[in-house]
Tab-separated table of C-alpha atoms and ligand atoms in Angstrom:
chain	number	residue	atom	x	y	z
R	1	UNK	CA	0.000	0.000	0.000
R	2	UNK	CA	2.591	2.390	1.431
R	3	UNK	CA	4.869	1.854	-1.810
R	4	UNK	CA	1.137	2.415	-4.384
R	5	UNK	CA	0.607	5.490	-2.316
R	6	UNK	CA	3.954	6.743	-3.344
R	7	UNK	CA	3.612	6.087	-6.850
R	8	UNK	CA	0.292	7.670	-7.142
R	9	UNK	CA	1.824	10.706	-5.750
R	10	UNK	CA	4.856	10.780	-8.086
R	11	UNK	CA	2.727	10.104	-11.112
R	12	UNK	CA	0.737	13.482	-10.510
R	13	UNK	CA	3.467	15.497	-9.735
R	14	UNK	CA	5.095	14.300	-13.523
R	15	UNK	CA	1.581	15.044	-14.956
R	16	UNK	CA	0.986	18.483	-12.997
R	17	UNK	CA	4.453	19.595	-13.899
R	18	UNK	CA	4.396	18.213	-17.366
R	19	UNK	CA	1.636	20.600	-18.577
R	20	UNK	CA	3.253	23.466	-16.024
R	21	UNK	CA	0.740	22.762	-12.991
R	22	UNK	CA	1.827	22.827	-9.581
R	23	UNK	CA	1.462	19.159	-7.824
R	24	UNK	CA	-0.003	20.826	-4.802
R	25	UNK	CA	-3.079	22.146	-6.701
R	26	UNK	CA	-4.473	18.630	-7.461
R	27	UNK	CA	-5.816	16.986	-4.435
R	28	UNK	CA	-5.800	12.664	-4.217
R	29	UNK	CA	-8.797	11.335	-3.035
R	30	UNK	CA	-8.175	7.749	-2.177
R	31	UNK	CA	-11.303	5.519	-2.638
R	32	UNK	CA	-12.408	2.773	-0.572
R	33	UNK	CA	-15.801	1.752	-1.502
R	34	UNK	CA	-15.810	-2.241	0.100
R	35	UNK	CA	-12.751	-1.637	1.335
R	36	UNK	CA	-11.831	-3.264	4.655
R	37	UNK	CA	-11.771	-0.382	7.458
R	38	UNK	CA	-8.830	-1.984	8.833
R	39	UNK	CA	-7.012	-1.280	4.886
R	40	UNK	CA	-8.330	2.463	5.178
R	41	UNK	CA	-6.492	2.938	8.822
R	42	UNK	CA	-3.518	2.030	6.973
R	43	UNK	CA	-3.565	4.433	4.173
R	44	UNK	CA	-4.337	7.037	6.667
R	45	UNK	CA	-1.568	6.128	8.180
R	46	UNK	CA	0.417	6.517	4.693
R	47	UNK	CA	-0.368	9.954	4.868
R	48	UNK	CA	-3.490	9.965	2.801
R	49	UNK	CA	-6.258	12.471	3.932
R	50	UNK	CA	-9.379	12.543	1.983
R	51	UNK	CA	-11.198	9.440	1.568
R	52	UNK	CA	-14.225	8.837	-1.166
R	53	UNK	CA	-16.817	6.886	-0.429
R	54	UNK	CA	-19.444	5.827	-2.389
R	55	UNK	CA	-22.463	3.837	-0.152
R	56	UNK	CA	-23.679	5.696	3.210
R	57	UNK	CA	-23.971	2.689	5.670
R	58	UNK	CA	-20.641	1.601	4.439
R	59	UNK	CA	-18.988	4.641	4.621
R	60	UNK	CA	-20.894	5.425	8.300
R	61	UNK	CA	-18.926	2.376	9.824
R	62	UNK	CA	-15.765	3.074	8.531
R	63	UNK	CA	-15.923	6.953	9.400
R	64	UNK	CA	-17.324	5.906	12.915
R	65	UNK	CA	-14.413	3.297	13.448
R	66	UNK	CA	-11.905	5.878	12.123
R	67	UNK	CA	-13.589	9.345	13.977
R	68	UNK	CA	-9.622	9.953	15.486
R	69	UNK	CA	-7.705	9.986	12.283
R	70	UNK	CA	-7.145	13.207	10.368
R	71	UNK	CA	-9.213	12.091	7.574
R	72	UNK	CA	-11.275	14.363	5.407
R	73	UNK	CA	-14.552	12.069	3.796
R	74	UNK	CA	-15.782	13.243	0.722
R	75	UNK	CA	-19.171	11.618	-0.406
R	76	UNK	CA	-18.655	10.458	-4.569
R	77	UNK	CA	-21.409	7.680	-5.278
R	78	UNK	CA	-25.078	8.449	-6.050
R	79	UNK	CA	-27.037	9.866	-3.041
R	80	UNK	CA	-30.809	9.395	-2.775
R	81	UNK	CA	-32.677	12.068	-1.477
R	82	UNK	CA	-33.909	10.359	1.740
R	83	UNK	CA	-29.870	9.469	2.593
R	84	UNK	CA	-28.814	13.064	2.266
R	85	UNK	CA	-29.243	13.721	6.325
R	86	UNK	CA	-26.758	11.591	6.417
R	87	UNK	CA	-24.474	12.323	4.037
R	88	UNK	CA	-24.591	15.410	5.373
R	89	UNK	CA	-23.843	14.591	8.937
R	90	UNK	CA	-20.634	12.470	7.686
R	91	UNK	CA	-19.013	14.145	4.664
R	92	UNK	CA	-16.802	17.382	4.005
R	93	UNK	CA	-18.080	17.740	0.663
R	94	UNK	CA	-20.505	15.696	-1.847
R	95	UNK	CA	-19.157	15.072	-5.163
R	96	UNK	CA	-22.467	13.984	-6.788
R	97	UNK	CA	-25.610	16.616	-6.627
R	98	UNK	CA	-27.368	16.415	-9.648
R	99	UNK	CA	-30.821	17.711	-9.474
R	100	UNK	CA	-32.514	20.935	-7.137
R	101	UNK	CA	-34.462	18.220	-5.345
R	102	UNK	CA	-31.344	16.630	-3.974
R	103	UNK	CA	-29.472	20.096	-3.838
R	104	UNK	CA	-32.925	21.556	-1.336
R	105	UNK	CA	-33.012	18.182	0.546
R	106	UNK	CA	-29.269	18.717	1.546
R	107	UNK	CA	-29.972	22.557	2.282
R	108	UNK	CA	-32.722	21.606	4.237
R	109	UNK	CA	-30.687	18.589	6.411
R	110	UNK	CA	-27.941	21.026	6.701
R	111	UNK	CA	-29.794	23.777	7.499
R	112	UNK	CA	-30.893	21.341	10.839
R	113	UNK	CA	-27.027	20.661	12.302
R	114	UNK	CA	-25.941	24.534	11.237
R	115	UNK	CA	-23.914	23.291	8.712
R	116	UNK	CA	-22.874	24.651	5.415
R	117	UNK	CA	-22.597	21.994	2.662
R	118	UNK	CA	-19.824	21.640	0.418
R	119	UNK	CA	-20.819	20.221	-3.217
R	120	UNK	CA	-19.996	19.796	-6.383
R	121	UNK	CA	-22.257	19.194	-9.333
R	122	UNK	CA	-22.309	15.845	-11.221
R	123	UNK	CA	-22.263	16.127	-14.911
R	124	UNK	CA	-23.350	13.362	-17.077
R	125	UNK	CA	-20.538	14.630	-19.797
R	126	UNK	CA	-21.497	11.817	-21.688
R	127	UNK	CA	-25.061	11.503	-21.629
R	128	UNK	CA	-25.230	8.202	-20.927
R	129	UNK	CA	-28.491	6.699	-19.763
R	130	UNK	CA	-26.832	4.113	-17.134
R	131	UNK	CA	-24.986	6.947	-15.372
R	132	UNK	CA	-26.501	9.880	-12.850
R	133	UNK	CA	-25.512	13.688	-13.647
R	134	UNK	CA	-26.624	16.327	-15.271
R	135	UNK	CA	-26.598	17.180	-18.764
R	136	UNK	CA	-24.223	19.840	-19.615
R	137	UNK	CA	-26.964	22.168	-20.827
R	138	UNK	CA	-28.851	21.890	-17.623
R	139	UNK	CA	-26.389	22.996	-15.243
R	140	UNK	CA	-26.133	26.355	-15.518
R	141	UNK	CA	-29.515	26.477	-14.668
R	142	UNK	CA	-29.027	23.839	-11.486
R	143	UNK	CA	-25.918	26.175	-9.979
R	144	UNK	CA	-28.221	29.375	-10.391
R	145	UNK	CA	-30.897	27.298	-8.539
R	146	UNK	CA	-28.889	26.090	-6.082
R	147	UNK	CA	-26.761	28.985	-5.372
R	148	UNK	CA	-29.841	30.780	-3.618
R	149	UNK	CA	-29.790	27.988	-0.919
R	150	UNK	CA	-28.614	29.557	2.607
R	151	UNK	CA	-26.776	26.298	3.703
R	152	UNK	CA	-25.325	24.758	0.693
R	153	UNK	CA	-21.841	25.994	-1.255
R	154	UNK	CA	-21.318	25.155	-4.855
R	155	UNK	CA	-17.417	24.417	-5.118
R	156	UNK	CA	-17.111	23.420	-8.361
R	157	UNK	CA	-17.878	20.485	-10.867
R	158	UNK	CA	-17.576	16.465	-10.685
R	159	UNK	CA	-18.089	14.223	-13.720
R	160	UNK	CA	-17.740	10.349	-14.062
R	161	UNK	CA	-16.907	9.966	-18.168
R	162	UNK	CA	-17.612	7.226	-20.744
R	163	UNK	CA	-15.411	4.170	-19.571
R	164	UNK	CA	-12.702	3.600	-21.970
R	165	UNK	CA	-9.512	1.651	-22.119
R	166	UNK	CA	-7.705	4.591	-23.717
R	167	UNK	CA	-7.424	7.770	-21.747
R	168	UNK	CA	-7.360	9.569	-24.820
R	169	UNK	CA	-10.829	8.836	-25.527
R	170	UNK	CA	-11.694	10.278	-22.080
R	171	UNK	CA	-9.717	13.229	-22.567
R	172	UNK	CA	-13.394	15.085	-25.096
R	173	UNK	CA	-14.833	14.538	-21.633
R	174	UNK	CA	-12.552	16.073	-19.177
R	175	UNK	CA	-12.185	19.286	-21.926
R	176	UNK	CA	-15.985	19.865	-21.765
R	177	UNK	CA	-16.050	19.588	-17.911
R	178	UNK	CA	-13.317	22.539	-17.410
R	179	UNK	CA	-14.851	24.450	-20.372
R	180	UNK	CA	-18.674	24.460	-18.458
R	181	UNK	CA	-16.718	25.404	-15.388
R	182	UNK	CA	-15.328	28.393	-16.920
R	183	UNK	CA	-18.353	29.192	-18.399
R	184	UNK	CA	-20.273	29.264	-15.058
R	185	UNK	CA	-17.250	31.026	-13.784
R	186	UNK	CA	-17.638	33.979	-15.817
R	187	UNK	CA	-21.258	34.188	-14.839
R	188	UNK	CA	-19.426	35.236	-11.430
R	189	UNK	CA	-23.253	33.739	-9.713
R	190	UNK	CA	-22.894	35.226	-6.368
R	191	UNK	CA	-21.891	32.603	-3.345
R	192	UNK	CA	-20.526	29.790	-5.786
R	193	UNK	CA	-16.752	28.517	-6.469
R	194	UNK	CA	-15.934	27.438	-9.705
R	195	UNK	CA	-12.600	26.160	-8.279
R	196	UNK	CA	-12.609	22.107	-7.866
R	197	UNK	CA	-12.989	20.001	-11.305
R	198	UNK	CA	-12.835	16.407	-9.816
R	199	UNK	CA	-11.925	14.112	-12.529
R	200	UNK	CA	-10.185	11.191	-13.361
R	201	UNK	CA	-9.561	7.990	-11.703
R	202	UNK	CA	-7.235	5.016	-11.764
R	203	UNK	CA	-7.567	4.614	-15.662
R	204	UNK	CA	-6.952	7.954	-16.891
R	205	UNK	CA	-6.031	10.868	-14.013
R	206	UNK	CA	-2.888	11.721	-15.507
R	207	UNK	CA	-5.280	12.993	-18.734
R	208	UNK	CA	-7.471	14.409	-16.156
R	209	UNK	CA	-4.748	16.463	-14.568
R	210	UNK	CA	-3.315	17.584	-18.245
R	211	UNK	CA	-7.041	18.814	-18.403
R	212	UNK	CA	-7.306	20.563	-15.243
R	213	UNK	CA	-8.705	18.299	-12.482
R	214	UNK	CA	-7.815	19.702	-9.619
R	215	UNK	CA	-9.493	16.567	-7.381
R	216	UNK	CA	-8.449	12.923	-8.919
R	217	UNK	CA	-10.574	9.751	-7.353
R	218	UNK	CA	-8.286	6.754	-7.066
R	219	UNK	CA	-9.284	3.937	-6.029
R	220	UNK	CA	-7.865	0.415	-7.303
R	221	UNK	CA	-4.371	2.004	-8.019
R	222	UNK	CA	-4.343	2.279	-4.038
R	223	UNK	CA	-6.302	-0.443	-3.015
R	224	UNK	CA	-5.306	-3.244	-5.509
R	225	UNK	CA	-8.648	-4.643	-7.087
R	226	UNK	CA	-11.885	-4.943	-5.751
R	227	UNK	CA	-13.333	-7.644	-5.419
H	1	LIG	C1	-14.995	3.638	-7.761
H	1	LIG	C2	-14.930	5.041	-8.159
H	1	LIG	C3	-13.704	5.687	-8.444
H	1	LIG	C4	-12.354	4.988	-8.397
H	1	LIG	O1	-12.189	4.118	-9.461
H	1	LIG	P1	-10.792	3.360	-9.720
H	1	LIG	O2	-10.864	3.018	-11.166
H	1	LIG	O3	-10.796	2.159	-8.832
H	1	LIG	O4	-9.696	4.280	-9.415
H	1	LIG	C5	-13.734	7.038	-8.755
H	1	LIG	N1	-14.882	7.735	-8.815
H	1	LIG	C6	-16.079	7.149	-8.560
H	1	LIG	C7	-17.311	7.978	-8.631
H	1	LIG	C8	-16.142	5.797	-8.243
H	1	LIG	O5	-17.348	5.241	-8.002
């Protein structure tokens, strides 16, 4: 683990500095969807500090068992509506709002503990029927919507590509995430960060990084395959 964890980290520094980035501006989220808790300690111990997690009562063990570590969880999988109390009461920020239902139900479950949400918006970049996200024409509308919500902060954009063998059959994907996110950015909407463009995972985060992810979700290149 300790020696995958060291690799991951040299391979974005040689793709942030090979398209002039610095390393420090991409952040590694380590996933560990059915990963043993006892496997998570030990990256944590490694050094890594944001987790993904993609199922609640999965994740609500593992954050439970692991409450002392200096561990950031960050919420990536699909999240119904009637689960977002609890994502909210166990993640730093959720990757994967798609709709204003979702986006008022976590305002509202916020709005409950005092807390102020940290999201992203999922976009379906390539419209594909077996994936959640919005469409790419829809979501300028969806971060107007959701920027009037008092306990909810729009940090930026998340997207989950076509799965490809090549990277370079991603890379279409990636482009048209960071060119929406500079769209919205110009729009300057009033309470919302264009900053984080989380992207790329195992397969193809070098491409990602060349495209401007600024977030990459790894997960097997840690964790060795799941099973
Ligand atoms: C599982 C998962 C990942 C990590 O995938 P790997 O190919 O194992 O690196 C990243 N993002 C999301 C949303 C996932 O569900």
């Amino acid at each position: 683990m300790k020696t995958n964890i060291e690799h991951i980290r040299n391979r974005i520094k040689a793709a942030a500095e090979s398209c002039g980035r610095r390393p420090e501006s991409i952040q590694l989220v380590a996933v560990s969807k059915t990963i043993p808790v006892e496997r998570v300690k030990a990256a944590v111990v490694e050094g890594i500090n944001i987790m993904g997690e993609n199922y609640i009562q999965e994740a609500r063990a593992k954050i439970e068992a692991l409450a002392d570590m200096p561990v950031s969880w960050h919420f990536i999988g699909h999240l119904q509506r009637n689960k977002a109390k609890f994502a909210v009461q166990l993640f730093d920020l959720i990757h994967s709002v798609d709709s204003i239902r979702l986006a008022r139900e976590i305002d509202k479950q916020a709005g409950k503990i005092a807390k102020n949400q940290a999201i992203l918006i999922q976009v379906n970049t390539g419209k594909e029927a077996t994936k959640t996200g919005i469409y790419e024409e829809d979501a300028m509308a969806l971060v107007r919507e959701a920027a009037q919500l008092e306990n909810v902060r729009i940090k930026g954009l998340m997207t989950l590509p076509p799965y490809f063998n090549a990277p370079d059959k991603v890379r279409p994907y990636f482009q048209a995430l960071r060119r929406l996110r500079d769209r919205i950015a110009e729009e300057a909407i009033p309470g919302v960060e264009m900053e984080a463009l989380s992207m790329g995972m195992t397969g193809d985060f070098e491409t990602a990084i060349e495209e401007g992810a600024t977030m990459v979700r790894i997960g097997t290149a840690i964790f060795g395959e799941r099973s």
